[in-house]
Amino acid sequence: MSAEEARESSRRYPLLLSLLVEEVAGIYLLTSDKYLKLSGNSLHWYGLLVFTVVNVLLTGLLAAGMVRGAKVASGVWSVVGIAAILGDAASGLALSSFSGGGPYSGWDYLFGFGYIHNSGSVFATSLAVVLILVFAIVSAVTAFIQRKKSGTQ
């Protein structure tokens, strides 16, 4: 392995780690969030499933050294995730069984870190959503910065 290949390999680690955190938080929500599994929320469940599976595929490509295009794809996919989470919160969970729960119900449920009226405690859900959001931002920034630094890769 040349020095340049070693440098390129080490530049992938922050992006890989960030994507892994997103995946773990996504898997946690898919398997543990009882409200995500309720009737009327299947669109959210399938959307999160697709988001997580694509992240796993992108992580695999990056880990295997198939960097060309995978960095940009990771960055773009992370931006899609950010937009989905913030759009869902801003719309008051419009496409779920929680729609119409009040003007801040989306923000409360996704970022409330505690008890939500008629929903119980959602601390773990809020923590997982925040982890996905923060690390999606980290992934996007890291992917685009790395893409710019590496030029054609």
Coordinates of C-alpha atoms in Angstrom, one line a residue:
M1 CA 0.0 0.0 0.0
S2 CA 1.4 3.3 -1.0
A3 CA 1.5 6.3 1.3
E4 CA -1.3 8.0 -0.7
E5 CA -3.5 4.9 -0.4
A6 CA -2.8 4.7 3.3
R7 CA -3.8 8.4 3.7
E8 CA -6.9 7.9 1.7
S9 CA -7.8 4.8 3.8
S10 CA -7.4 6.7 7.0
R11 CA -9.6 9.6 5.7
R12 CA -12.5 7.2 5.3
Y13 CA -12.6 6.3 9.0
P14 CA -14.5 9.4 10.3
L15 CA -17.1 8.9 7.6
L16 CA -17.4 5.2 8.3
L17 CA -17.7 5.7 12.0
S18 CA -20.4 8.4 11.5
L19 CA -22.4 6.1 9.2
L20 CA -22.1 3.3 11.7
V21 CA -23.6 5.4 14.4
E22 CA -26.5 6.3 12.1
E23 CA -27.0 2.6 11.3
V24 CA -27.0 1.5 15.0
A25 CA -29.5 4.2 15.9
G26 CA -31.7 3.4 12.9
I27 CA -31.6 -0.3 13.8
Y28 CA -32.5 0.5 17.4
L29 CA -35.6 2.5 16.3
L30 CA -36.7 -0.1 13.8
T31 CA -36.6 -2.8 16.5
S32 CA -37.5 -1.0 19.6
D33 CA -39.7 2.1 19.0
K34 CA -43.2 0.8 19.7
Y35 CA -44.8 3.9 18.2
L36 CA -43.0 3.5 14.9
K37 CA -44.6 0.0 14.6
L38 CA -48.1 1.2 15.2
S39 CA -50.7 1.0 12.4
G40 CA -50.5 4.2 10.4
N41 CA -46.8 4.6 10.8
S42 CA -45.6 2.0 8.3
L43 CA -44.4 4.7 5.9
H44 CA -42.0 6.0 8.6
W45 CA -40.9 2.4 9.4
Y46 CA -40.2 1.6 5.8
G47 CA -38.5 4.9 5.2
L48 CA -36.2 4.4 8.1
L49 CA -35.5 0.8 6.9
V50 CA -34.5 2.1 3.4
F51 CA -32.4 4.9 5.0
T52 CA -30.6 2.3 7.2
V53 CA -30.1 -0.3 4.5
V54 CA -28.7 2.3 2.0
N55 CA -26.3 3.5 4.8
V56 CA -25.2 -0.1 5.4
L57 CA -24.5 -0.5 1.6
L58 CA -22.6 2.8 1.5
T59 CA -20.6 1.8 4.5
G60 CA -19.7 -1.5 2.8
L61 CA -18.6 0.2 -0.3
L62 CA -16.4 2.6 1.6
A63 CA -15.0 -0.1 3.8
A64 CA -14.2 -2.2 0.7
G65 CA -12.2 0.7 -0.7
M66 CA -14.8 1.6 -3.5
V67 CA -14.5 5.2 -2.7
R68 CA -15.2 6.7 -6.1
G69 CA -18.7 8.1 -5.9
A70 CA -19.4 6.5 -2.5
K71 CA -18.4 9.6 -0.6
V72 CA -20.7 11.9 -2.6
A73 CA -23.5 9.3 -2.4
S74 CA -23.0 9.1 1.4
G75 CA -23.1 12.9 1.7
V76 CA -26.2 13.2 -0.5
W77 CA -28.0 10.4 1.3
S78 CA -27.2 12.0 4.7
V79 CA -28.7 15.3 3.4
V80 CA -31.8 13.3 2.4
G81 CA -32.0 11.9 6.0
I82 CA -31.6 15.3 7.5
A83 CA -34.4 16.7 5.4
A84 CA -36.7 13.8 6.2
I85 CA -36.2 14.1 9.9
L86 CA -36.6 17.9 10.0
G87 CA -39.5 17.8 7.5
D88 CA -41.2 15.2 9.6
A89 CA -40.8 17.2 12.8
A90 CA -41.8 20.5 11.1
S91 CA -44.9 18.9 9.6
G92 CA -46.1 17.6 13.0
L93 CA -45.6 14.0 11.9
A94 CA -48.1 14.7 9.1
L95 CA -47.8 11.2 7.5
S96 CA -48.2 9.2 10.7
S97 CA -50.8 8.2 13.2
F98 CA -49.6 11.2 15.4
S99 CA -50.7 13.9 12.8
G100 CA -52.9 16.5 14.2
G101 CA -51.4 16.2 17.7
G102 CA -50.7 19.9 18.1
P103 CA -48.4 22.4 16.5
Y104 CA -45.2 21.1 18.1
S105 CA -46.1 17.4 18.2
G106 CA -43.4 16.5 15.7
W107 CA -40.7 18.4 17.5
D108 CA -41.9 17.0 20.9
Y109 CA -41.9 13.4 19.8
L110 CA -38.7 13.4 17.8
F111 CA -36.7 15.8 20.1
G112 CA -38.7 15.9 23.3
F113 CA -36.4 13.7 25.5
G114 CA -39.1 12.8 27.9
Y115 CA -42.8 12.3 28.3
I116 CA -45.1 13.2 25.5
H117 CA -48.8 13.6 26.2
N118 CA -50.7 10.4 25.3
S119 CA -47.5 8.7 24.2
G120 CA -45.5 8.0 27.3
S121 CA -41.8 8.3 27.6
V122 CA -39.9 8.7 24.4
F123 CA -36.4 9.5 25.8
A124 CA -34.7 6.6 23.9
T125 CA -36.6 7.5 20.7
S126 CA -35.5 11.1 21.0
L127 CA -31.9 10.1 21.7
A128 CA -31.8 7.8 18.7
V129 CA -33.3 10.4 16.4
V130 CA -30.9 13.0 17.6
L131 CA -28.0 10.6 17.0
I132 CA -29.2 10.0 13.5
L133 CA -29.6 13.7 12.8
V134 CA -26.3 14.8 14.3
F135 CA -24.3 12.0 12.7
A136 CA -26.1 12.5 9.4
I137 CA -24.8 16.1 9.5
V138 CA -21.3 14.9 10.4
S139 CA -21.5 12.3 7.5
A140 CA -22.6 14.9 5.0
V141 CA -20.0 17.5 6.0
T142 CA -17.2 14.8 6.2
A143 CA -18.2 13.3 2.9
F144 CA -18.2 16.6 1.1
I145 CA -15.0 17.9 2.7
Q146 CA -13.2 14.6 1.9
R147 CA -14.5 14.6 -1.6
K148 CA -13.2 18.2 -2.1
K149 CA -9.8 17.3 -0.6
S150 CA -9.4 14.1 -2.7
G151 CA -10.2 15.7 -6.0
T152 CA -11.2 13.0 -8.4
Q153 CA -11.8 10.2 -5.9

